[in-house]
């Protein structure tokens, strides 16, 4: 593999077989490097890409949407080889209810949401503020509502809409609260250039992207031997980069001696374990980035019904939105059902005629991950019936995510928090900086949180894996020249 040199081919080790790990391995294999080991702690590949059979086809407990068609390497990878689906969610086909079982005037709902969108998509303005997203939104929302055009939006409704947007944004950015989100970093960040956000992987689920990365698709004869390099159920417990040769130790006592290590574990895992995972400890700048980059949890619940109780034409229905009235909020607070407060929507799922999906985020997510399946169905049915104001058939099946309580993730994805801003972390960049010995890159962090422009997304993770692989390839100029790496 070390074309043009007499030296032994370099040995690579990749920690984690999620999108970033698989992308890094694919790039190295593509360039002719074969001495690669990928260690994965769990009994499956994919990481936060986790597609499972459910309902009519598959569902995604982790990443689900392609995440935009602009500046998206995943979109570029499959473009022309894959016909995307589309969830088709618009305000015009969303039905909004209040907790006393009344439907909100659709025109009023659309108007209020369009105004909210205008404020939340004004990235230029956001990039200029030092406030949290919550504060930024409230200032601008209240200011805009004073306009004659919005005189039909009464004060109580405006408050309910603010609460809906607060929860929606917390879920979108996987933070406990929108007061943790830095409007500035969002304004300068990835969401500003993503393009159309609703492309789906239809019945295949997101795991089909792993097949494209490994080149099983579109032409199976070109498959890269990534999977044969993966060792499952191998938890890495220490990466010793004291010398030129990196020593990687696993929980089962096995040891690997390699030239280059690419670490793709989640930021949640790094926050908890970085002190013991690395010997010597990571430099202060990286520790600052690990500690002060945001990492929260988005939870997903899929409910399957015998048949839909919602309108089946996408033009008529794609989502329910729920507004909690103050008295209902007070009644549920402090009870077993309190976790339901953080559910903002139920959505249509592409290629799943009998399934709806809800998101939840926030501090009560642990409870959501821990209750039994039957309790989960009971609670969701109670919520749906309360808001829709009618009796509904009980769901026959449920699946939910466990990203916070799964010890190999400890959350869902990263975001630019107020702490990130206040502690001068260069989002993604500080984490990505290579650890070298005499110019030799020995340890590289990859994974979504290390991507400068698309952190939080699968395409950010893929980009980060390719970036780490490229960085090492540049260290071997002879091969680079021959293969054009
Ligand atoms: C609920 C949810 C919804 C999302 N929705 C979208 C979406 O719609 N679109 C989108 O683009 N992105 C979405 N994302 C984000 C996307 O899933 C992630 O950004 C991306 O998959 C992260 O990939 P990664 O390779 O960086 O990390 P991971 O997928 O976490 O891979 C890291 C791997 O390392 C393993 N590991 C951890 N510790 C160890 C250890 N000690 N030793 C060995 N292995 C270890 C883990 O098991 C894991 O397999 C979503 C994520 C979640 C959780």
Coordinates of C-alpha atoms and ligand atoms in Angstrom, one line a residue:
X1 CA 0.0 0.0 0.0
X2 CA 2.9 2.4 0.6
X3 CA 3.4 2.7 -3.1
X4 CA 6.8 4.2 -4.0
X5 CA 8.4 3.7 -0.6
X6 CA 10.3 0.8 1.0
X7 CA 8.8 1.4 4.4
X8 CA 6.2 -0.8 6.0
X9 CA 2.7 0.3 5.2
X10 CA 1.2 2.4 8.0
X11 CA -1.3 0.9 10.5
X12 CA -4.6 2.7 11.1
X13 CA -7.1 2.3 13.9
X14 CA -10.5 3.9 13.9
X15 CA -12.6 4.1 17.0
X16 CA -16.3 3.8 16.2
X17 CA -18.2 2.4 13.2
X18 CA -20.7 5.3 12.7
X19 CA -20.9 7.5 9.7
X20 CA -17.5 9.2 10.5
X21 CA -15.6 6.0 11.1
X22 CA -17.0 4.3 8.0
X23 CA -16.3 7.4 5.9
X24 CA -12.7 7.6 7.1
X25 CA -12.1 3.9 6.5
X26 CA -13.6 4.1 3.0
X27 CA -11.4 7.0 2.1
X28 CA -8.2 5.2 3.3
X29 CA -9.2 1.9 1.5
X30 CA -10.0 3.9 -1.6
X31 CA -6.5 5.3 -1.6
X32 CA -4.9 1.9 -1.2
X33 CA -4.3 1.7 2.5
X34 CA -5.5 -1.7 3.9
X35 CA -3.9 -2.1 7.3
X36 CA -7.0 -0.8 9.1
X37 CA -8.8 -1.9 12.2
X38 CA -12.2 -0.4 13.2
X39 CA -13.2 -1.0 16.8
X40 CA -16.9 -0.6 17.6
X41 CA -18.2 -0.8 21.2
X42 CA -21.7 -1.9 20.2
X43 CA -23.0 -5.0 18.4
X44 CA -23.9 -3.1 15.3
X45 CA -22.5 -0.5 12.9
X46 CA -24.0 2.9 12.1
X47 CA -23.9 4.6 15.5
X48 CA -26.4 7.4 15.4
X49 CA -27.6 6.1 12.1
X50 CA -29.8 3.4 13.4
X51 CA -32.4 2.0 11.1
X52 CA -34.7 -0.8 12.4
X53 CA -37.6 -2.7 11.0
X54 CA -41.0 -1.3 12.2
X55 CA -44.5 -0.9 10.8
X56 CA -44.6 -1.3 7.1
X57 CA -40.9 -0.9 6.5
X58 CA -38.1 0.6 8.5
X59 CA -37.8 3.6 10.9
X60 CA -34.8 5.6 12.0
X61 CA -34.2 6.0 15.7
X62 CA -31.4 8.4 14.9
X63 CA -30.8 10.5 11.8
X64 CA -33.8 10.4 9.4
X65 CA -33.7 13.3 7.0
X66 CA -31.0 14.0 4.4
X67 CA -30.4 17.3 6.0
X68 CA -30.5 19.7 3.0
X69 CA -29.3 19.6 -0.6
X70 CA -26.8 22.4 -0.4
X71 CA -23.3 21.9 0.9
X72 CA -24.2 18.3 1.8
X73 CA -21.7 15.6 0.9
X74 CA -24.3 12.9 1.6
X75 CA -26.7 14.4 -0.8
X76 CA -23.8 14.7 -3.4
X77 CA -22.8 11.1 -2.8
X78 CA -26.2 9.6 -3.7
X79 CA -27.4 12.2 -6.1
X80 CA -28.4 10.6 -9.4
X81 CA -28.4 7.1 -7.8
X82 CA -31.3 7.5 -5.4
X83 CA -34.8 8.8 -5.7
X84 CA -35.5 10.7 -2.4
X85 CA -38.8 10.7 -0.6
X86 CA -40.3 13.8 0.9
X87 CA -42.1 14.2 4.2
X88 CA -44.1 17.1 2.8
X89 CA -44.7 19.0 6.0
X90 CA -45.9 22.5 5.6
X91 CA -47.8 24.8 7.9
X92 CA -50.7 24.6 5.5
X93 CA -51.1 20.9 6.1
X94 CA -50.3 20.9 9.8
X95 CA -53.1 21.0 12.3
X96 CA -52.6 22.9 15.5
X97 CA -54.6 22.1 18.7
X98 CA -54.7 23.6 22.2
X99 CA -54.7 21.3 25.3
X100 CA -58.4 21.9 25.9
X101 CA -59.1 20.0 22.6
X102 CA -59.7 22.9 20.3
X103 CA -58.3 23.4 16.8
X104 CA -56.5 26.7 16.2
X105 CA -57.6 28.7 13.2
X106 CA -55.3 27.3 10.4
X107 CA -54.7 30.8 9.0
X108 CA -53.8 32.2 12.3
X109 CA -51.4 29.3 13.0
X110 CA -49.7 29.6 9.6
X111 CA -49.3 33.4 10.1
X112 CA -47.8 33.1 13.5
X113 CA -45.5 30.3 12.4
X114 CA -44.4 32.1 9.3
X115 CA -43.5 35.1 11.4
X116 CA -41.5 32.8 13.8
X117 CA -39.7 31.3 10.8
X118 CA -38.8 34.7 9.5
X119 CA -37.1 35.5 12.8
X120 CA -35.5 32.2 13.2
X121 CA -34.2 32.1 9.6
X122 CA -32.8 35.6 9.7
X123 CA -29.2 34.3 10.1
X124 CA -27.6 37.5 9.3
X125 CA -29.4 39.2 12.2
X126 CA -28.7 36.3 14.5
X127 CA -25.0 36.4 13.7
X128 CA -24.9 40.0 15.0
X129 CA -26.4 39.2 18.5
X130 CA -24.7 37.9 21.6
X131 CA -28.0 36.7 23.1
X132 CA -29.4 33.2 23.5
X133 CA -31.8 32.0 20.8
X134 CA -34.6 32.3 23.3
X135 CA -33.9 35.9 24.2
X136 CA -33.3 36.8 20.5
X137 CA -36.6 35.3 19.5
X138 CA -38.7 36.9 22.1
X139 CA -37.3 40.4 21.5
X140 CA -38.0 40.2 17.8
X141 CA -41.3 38.3 18.0
X142 CA -42.8 40.8 20.4
X143 CA -41.5 43.7 18.4
X144 CA -43.0 42.2 15.2
X145 CA -46.4 41.5 16.8
X146 CA -46.9 45.2 17.5
X147 CA -47.3 45.6 13.8
X148 CA -50.9 46.3 12.5
X149 CA -50.7 43.1 10.4
X150 CA -50.6 41.0 13.6
X151 CA -53.4 42.7 15.6
X152 CA -55.5 39.4 15.4
X153 CA -52.7 37.6 17.3
X154 CA -53.8 38.0 21.0
X155 CA -51.4 38.0 23.9
X156 CA -52.2 34.6 25.2
X157 CA -51.9 33.0 21.7
X158 CA -48.6 34.7 21.2
X159 CA -47.3 33.2 24.5
X160 CA -48.5 29.7 23.4
X161 CA -46.7 30.1 20.1
X162 CA -43.5 31.3 21.9
X163 CA -43.6 28.2 24.0
X164 CA -44.2 26.0 20.9
X165 CA -41.2 27.6 19.2
X166 CA -39.1 27.3 22.3
X167 CA -39.7 23.5 22.4
X168 CA -39.3 23.1 18.7
X169 CA -35.9 24.8 18.7
X170 CA -34.7 22.9 21.7
X171 CA -35.7 19.7 19.8
X172 CA -34.1 20.8 16.5
X173 CA -30.8 21.6 18.2
X174 CA -31.1 18.9 20.8
X175 CA -30.6 21.3 23.7
X176 CA -32.4 21.3 27.1
X177 CA -33.6 24.8 26.5
X178 CA -33.4 27.5 23.8
X179 CA -31.7 29.7 26.4
X180 CA -28.7 27.4 26.1
X181 CA -28.5 28.0 22.3
X182 CA -26.2 30.7 21.0
X183 CA -28.1 32.7 18.3
X184 CA -24.8 34.0 17.1
X185 CA -23.3 30.5 16.5
X186 CA -26.5 29.4 14.8
X187 CA -26.5 32.5 12.6
X188 CA -22.9 31.8 11.5
X189 CA -23.4 28.0 11.4
X190 CA -24.5 25.1 9.3
X191 CA -28.3 25.7 9.1
X192 CA -27.7 28.8 7.2
X193 CA -26.9 27.1 3.9
X194 CA -28.6 23.7 4.1
X195 CA -31.3 24.0 1.4
X196 CA -34.4 21.8 1.3
X197 CA -34.7 19.9 4.6
X198 CA -37.3 17.2 4.0
X199 CA -35.8 14.6 1.7
X200 CA -36.1 11.2 3.2
X201 CA -34.6 7.7 2.5
X202 CA -38.1 6.3 2.1
X203 CA -38.5 2.6 3.1
X204 CA -34.7 2.1 3.3
X205 CA -34.0 4.4 6.2
X206 CA -30.7 6.3 6.6
X207 CA -28.6 3.1 6.7
X208 CA -28.7 3.0 2.9
X209 CA -26.1 5.9 3.1
X210 CA -23.7 3.6 4.9
X211 CA -23.9 1.3 1.8
X212 CA -23.1 4.3 -0.5
X213 CA -20.2 5.2 1.7
X214 CA -18.8 1.7 1.6
X215 CA -19.5 1.7 -2.2
X216 CA -21.8 -1.3 -2.0
X217 CA -24.1 1.1 -3.9
X218 CA -24.6 2.0 -6.6
X219 CA -22.3 -0.7 -8.0
X220 CA -21.8 -3.7 -5.7
X221 CA -18.7 -4.9 -7.6
X222 CA -16.9 -1.8 -6.4
X223 CA -17.6 -2.6 -2.7
X224 CA -14.8 -1.5 -0.4
X225 CA -13.9 -4.1 2.3
X226 CA -14.9 -1.8 5.2
X227 CA -17.0 -4.3 7.0
X228 CA -14.3 -6.9 7.2
X229 CA -12.2 -4.4 9.1
X230 CA -14.8 -3.8 11.8
X231 CA -14.6 -5.6 15.1
X232 CA -17.9 -5.3 17.0
X233 CA -18.3 -5.3 20.8
X234 CA -14.9 -3.8 21.3
X235 CA -14.9 -0.8 23.6
X236 CA -11.8 1.2 23.5
X237 CA -10.8 2.3 27.0
X238 CA -7.4 4.0 26.5
X239 CA -5.5 5.7 23.7
X240 CA -1.8 6.1 24.7
X241 CA -0.2 8.6 22.3
X242 CA 3.0 9.2 24.4
X243 CA 5.2 8.1 21.5
X244 CA 5.1 7.8 17.8
X245 CA 3.5 4.4 18.1
X246 CA 0.0 4.8 19.5
X247 CA -1.2 2.0 21.9
X248 CA -4.9 1.4 22.0
X249 CA -6.4 -0.7 24.8
X250 CA -9.9 -2.2 24.9
X251 CA -12.2 -3.2 27.8
X252 CA -11.5 -6.8 27.0
X253 CA -7.8 -6.3 27.6
X254 CA -6.7 -6.5 24.0
X255 CA -4.1 -4.1 22.7
X256 CA -3.3 -2.6 19.3
X257 CA -0.1 -0.7 18.3
X258 CA -0.7 1.5 15.3
X259 CA 0.6 4.6 13.5
X260 CA -2.6 6.7 13.3
X261 CA -5.8 6.7 15.3
X262 CA -9.0 8.4 14.3
X263 CA -11.5 8.7 17.2
X264 CA -15.1 9.2 16.3
X265 CA -16.9 8.7 19.6
X266 CA -19.7 11.1 20.4
X267 CA -19.1 14.4 22.2
X268 CA -21.2 13.0 25.0
X269 CA -18.8 10.1 25.4
X270 CA -15.8 12.5 25.2
X271 CA -17.3 14.8 27.9
X272 CA -17.6 11.8 30.3
X273 CA -14.4 9.9 29.4
X274 CA -11.8 12.1 27.9
X275 CA -9.6 12.2 31.0
X276 CA -9.2 8.4 31.1
X277 CA -9.5 7.8 27.3
X278 CA -6.3 9.7 26.5
X279 CA -2.8 9.3 27.9
X280 CA -1.3 11.9 28.1
X281 CA -4.5 14.0 28.6
X282 CA -5.7 16.1 25.7
X283 CA -4.3 19.7 25.4
X284 CA -6.2 22.4 27.2
X285 CA -7.8 23.9 24.1
X286 CA -9.4 20.6 23.2
X287 CA -10.6 20.1 26.8
X288 CA -12.1 23.6 26.7
X289 CA -13.9 22.6 23.4
X290 CA -15.1 19.3 24.8
X291 CA -16.4 20.8 28.0
X292 CA -18.1 23.9 26.4
X293 CA -19.6 22.6 23.2
X294 CA -23.2 21.9 23.7
X295 CA -24.5 18.3 23.6
X296 CA -28.1 17.5 24.5
X297 CA -30.7 14.9 23.6
X298 CA -33.4 14.7 21.0
X299 CA -35.8 11.8 21.6
X300 CA -38.0 10.0 19.1
X301 CA -41.2 8.0 19.6
X302 CA -42.8 6.0 16.8
X303 CA -46.4 4.8 17.3
X304 CA -47.9 2.3 15.0
X305 CA -51.7 2.0 14.6
X306 CA -53.9 -0.6 13.0
X307 CA -55.0 2.1 10.6
X308 CA -54.5 5.8 10.4
X309 CA -56.9 8.0 12.4
X310 CA -55.4 11.0 10.7
X311 CA -56.2 12.3 7.2
X312 CA -54.3 10.1 4.7
X313 CA -53.7 12.6 1.9
X314 CA -50.5 14.6 2.6
X315 CA -52.2 17.7 1.3
X316 CA -54.7 17.4 4.1
X317 CA -52.4 16.4 6.9
X318 CA -48.7 16.0 7.7
X319 CA -48.4 17.0 11.3
X320 CA -50.2 17.9 14.6
X321 CA -48.8 20.7 16.7
X322 CA -49.8 21.1 20.3
X323 CA -50.1 24.2 22.4
X324 CA -50.3 23.8 26.2
X325 CA -52.7 26.1 28.0
X326 CA -51.4 27.4 31.3
X327 CA -54.0 25.6 33.5
X328 CA -53.3 22.3 31.8
X329 CA -49.6 22.8 32.1
X330 CA -50.0 23.4 35.8
X331 CA -52.1 20.3 36.2
X332 CA -49.6 18.0 34.6
X333 CA -46.5 19.5 36.1
X334 CA -45.2 17.3 38.9
X335 CA -47.1 14.3 37.8
X336 CA -45.9 11.1 36.0
X337 CA -47.1 12.6 32.8
X338 CA -44.9 15.7 33.0
X339 CA -42.5 14.5 30.4
X340 CA -45.3 14.9 27.8
X341 CA -45.0 18.6 28.1
X342 CA -42.0 18.6 25.8
X343 CA -43.7 16.9 22.9
X344 CA -44.5 19.5 20.4
X345 CA -45.6 17.6 17.3
X346 CA -46.7 14.3 15.8
X347 CA -45.6 13.9 12.3
X348 CA -46.3 11.8 9.2
X349 CA -43.5 9.3 8.5
X350 CA -42.6 8.7 4.8
X351 CA -43.2 5.1 3.6
X352 CA -45.1 4.3 6.8
X353 CA -48.9 4.6 6.3
X354 CA -49.8 3.6 9.9
X355 CA -47.0 5.2 11.8
X356 CA -46.7 8.7 13.4
X357 CA -43.6 10.1 15.0
X358 CA -43.1 12.5 17.9
X359 CA -40.0 14.4 19.1
X360 CA -39.1 15.3 22.6
X361 CA -36.1 17.2 24.1
X362 CA -35.3 18.8 27.4
X363 CA -34.5 17.9 30.9
X364 CA -37.3 15.3 31.3
X365 CA -35.9 13.1 28.6
X366 CA -34.4 10.5 31.0
X367 CA -37.9 9.7 32.2
X368 CA -39.0 9.3 28.6
X369 CA -36.2 6.9 27.9
X370 CA -36.9 4.8 31.1
X371 CA -40.6 4.3 31.2
X372 CA -42.1 1.0 30.0
X373 CA -43.5 0.6 26.4
X374 CA -47.1 0.2 27.7
X375 CA -46.7 3.3 29.8
X376 CA -45.3 5.1 26.8
X377 CA -48.3 4.2 24.7
X378 CA -50.7 5.1 27.5
X379 CA -49.1 8.5 28.0
X380 CA -49.0 9.3 24.2
X381 CA -52.6 8.2 23.8
X382 CA -53.7 10.4 26.7
X383 CA -51.8 13.3 25.1
X384 CA -53.3 12.7 21.6
X385 CA -56.9 12.4 22.9
X386 CA -56.5 15.4 25.2
X387 CA -55.4 17.7 22.3
X388 CA -57.5 16.2 19.5
X389 CA -60.5 16.2 21.8
X390 CA -61.8 12.7 20.9
X391 CA -61.4 9.1 21.7
X392 CA -58.8 7.3 19.5
X393 CA -57.9 3.7 18.8
X394 CA -54.9 2.6 20.9
X395 CA -51.5 2.3 19.2
X396 CA -50.6 -1.3 18.6
X397 CA -46.8 -0.9 18.7
X398 CA -44.2 1.6 19.9
X399 CA -40.4 2.2 19.4
X400 CA -38.4 4.9 21.0
X401 CA -34.8 6.1 21.1
X402 CA -32.4 5.8 24.1
X403 CA -29.7 8.2 23.1
X404 CA -29.2 9.7 26.5
X405 CA -29.1 6.5 28.5
X406 CA -27.0 4.5 26.0
X407 CA -23.6 4.8 27.5
X408 CA -21.9 4.9 24.1
X409 CA -23.6 8.2 23.1
X410 CA -24.8 10.0 26.2
X411 CA -26.9 12.4 24.1
X412 CA -27.8 12.9 20.5
X413 CA -25.8 15.6 18.8
X414 CA -23.8 18.8 19.3
X415 CA -24.7 22.4 19.2
X416 CA -23.2 25.9 19.7
X417 CA -24.2 26.8 23.2
X418 CA -23.9 30.0 25.2
X419 CA -21.0 28.3 27.0
X420 CA -19.3 27.7 23.6
X421 CA -19.6 31.4 22.8
X422 CA -18.5 32.6 26.2
X423 CA -15.5 30.3 26.3
X424 CA -14.3 31.2 22.8
X425 CA -14.5 27.8 21.4
X426 CA -14.0 27.6 17.7
X427 CA -16.9 25.3 17.0
X428 CA -15.7 22.0 15.4
X429 CA -12.3 23.5 14.7
X430 CA -10.8 23.2 18.1
X431 CA -11.9 19.6 18.4
X432 CA -10.6 18.7 14.9
X433 CA -7.1 20.0 15.5
X434 CA -4.6 17.1 14.9
X435 CA -2.4 15.7 17.7
X436 CA 1.1 15.1 16.2
X437 CA 4.6 13.9 17.0
X438 CA 7.3 15.5 15.0
X439 CA 4.9 16.3 12.2
X440 CA 3.4 12.9 12.2
X441 CA -0.4 13.0 12.8
X442 CA -1.0 10.4 15.5
X443 CA -4.4 11.1 16.9
X444 CA -7.3 12.8 15.1
X445 CA -10.7 13.4 16.5
X446 CA -13.5 13.1 13.9
X447 CA -17.3 12.7 14.2
X448 CA -20.1 15.2 13.8
X449 CA -19.0 17.5 16.6
X450 CA -15.6 18.1 15.0
X451 CA -17.0 19.4 11.7
X452 CA -16.7 23.1 11.2
X453 CA -19.6 23.7 8.9
X454 CA -22.1 20.9 9.4
X455 CA -21.8 19.6 13.0
X456 CA -25.0 17.9 14.2
X457 CA -25.6 16.2 10.8
X458 CA -24.6 12.9 9.2
X459 CA -23.0 14.9 6.3
X460 CA -20.9 16.7 9.0
X461 CA -19.9 13.3 10.4
X462 CA -19.0 12.0 6.9
X463 CA -17.0 15.2 6.1
X464 CA -15.1 14.9 9.3
X465 CA -14.1 11.3 8.6
X466 CA -12.9 12.2 5.2
X467 CA -11.1 15.2 6.6
X468 CA -9.2 13.1 9.1
X469 CA -8.3 10.5 6.5
X470 CA -7.1 13.2 4.1
X471 CA -5.0 14.8 6.8
X472 CA -3.1 11.5 7.3
X473 CA -2.9 10.8 3.6
X474 CA -1.1 14.2 3.2
X475 CA 1.6 12.8 5.5
X476 CA 2.4 10.2 2.9
X477 CA 3.1 12.4 -0.2
X478 CA 4.4 9.6 -2.4
X479 CA 1.1 7.8 -2.3
X480 CA -0.8 11.1 -2.6
X481 CA 1.1 11.9 -5.8
X482 CA 0.5 8.5 -7.4
X483 CA -3.2 8.3 -6.5
X484 CA -4.1 12.0 -6.5
X485 CA -5.2 11.8 -2.8
Ligands
LIG1 C1 -32.4 11.4 17.3 C2 -31.4 11.9 16.3 C3 -31.9 12.5 15.1 C4 -31.0 12.9 14.1 N1 -31.5 13.4 13.0 C5 -30.7 13.7 12.0 C6 -31.2 13.9 10.7 O1 -32.4 13.9 10.4 N2 -30.3 14.2 9.7 C7 -28.9 14.2 9.9 O2 -28.2 14.5 9.0 N3 -28.4 13.9 11.1 C8 -29.3 13.7 12.1 N4 -28.8 13.3 13.4 C9 -27.3 13.4 13.6 C10 -26.5 12.3 13.1 O3 -27.2 11.1 13.4 C11 -25.1 12.3 13.7 O4 -24.6 13.6 13.5 C12 -24.2 11.3 13.0 O5 -24.8 10.1 12.7 C13 -23.0 11.1 13.9 O6 -22.1 10.2 13.4 P1 -20.6 10.0 14.0 O7 -19.9 9.0 13.2 O8 -20.0 11.3 14.3 O9 -20.9 9.4 15.5 P2 -21.6 8.0 15.9 O10 -22.7 7.7 15.0 O11 -22.0 8.2 17.3 O12 -20.5 7.0 15.8 C14 -19.6 6.8 16.9 C15 -19.5 5.3 17.2 O13 -18.5 5.1 18.2 C16 -19.0 4.0 19.0 N5 -18.3 4.2 20.3 C17 -18.6 5.0 21.3 N6 -17.7 4.8 22.3 C18 -16.8 3.9 21.9 C19 -15.6 3.2 22.5 N7 -15.2 3.6 23.7 N8 -15.0 2.3 21.8 C20 -15.4 1.9 20.5 N9 -16.5 2.5 20.0 C21 -17.2 3.4 20.6 C22 -20.5 4.2 19.1 O14 -21.1 3.0 19.4 C23 -20.8 4.7 17.7 O15 -21.1 3.6 16.8 C24 -29.6 12.8 14.3 C25 -29.2 12.2 15.5 C26 -30.0 11.8 16.5 C27 -29.5 11.1 17.7

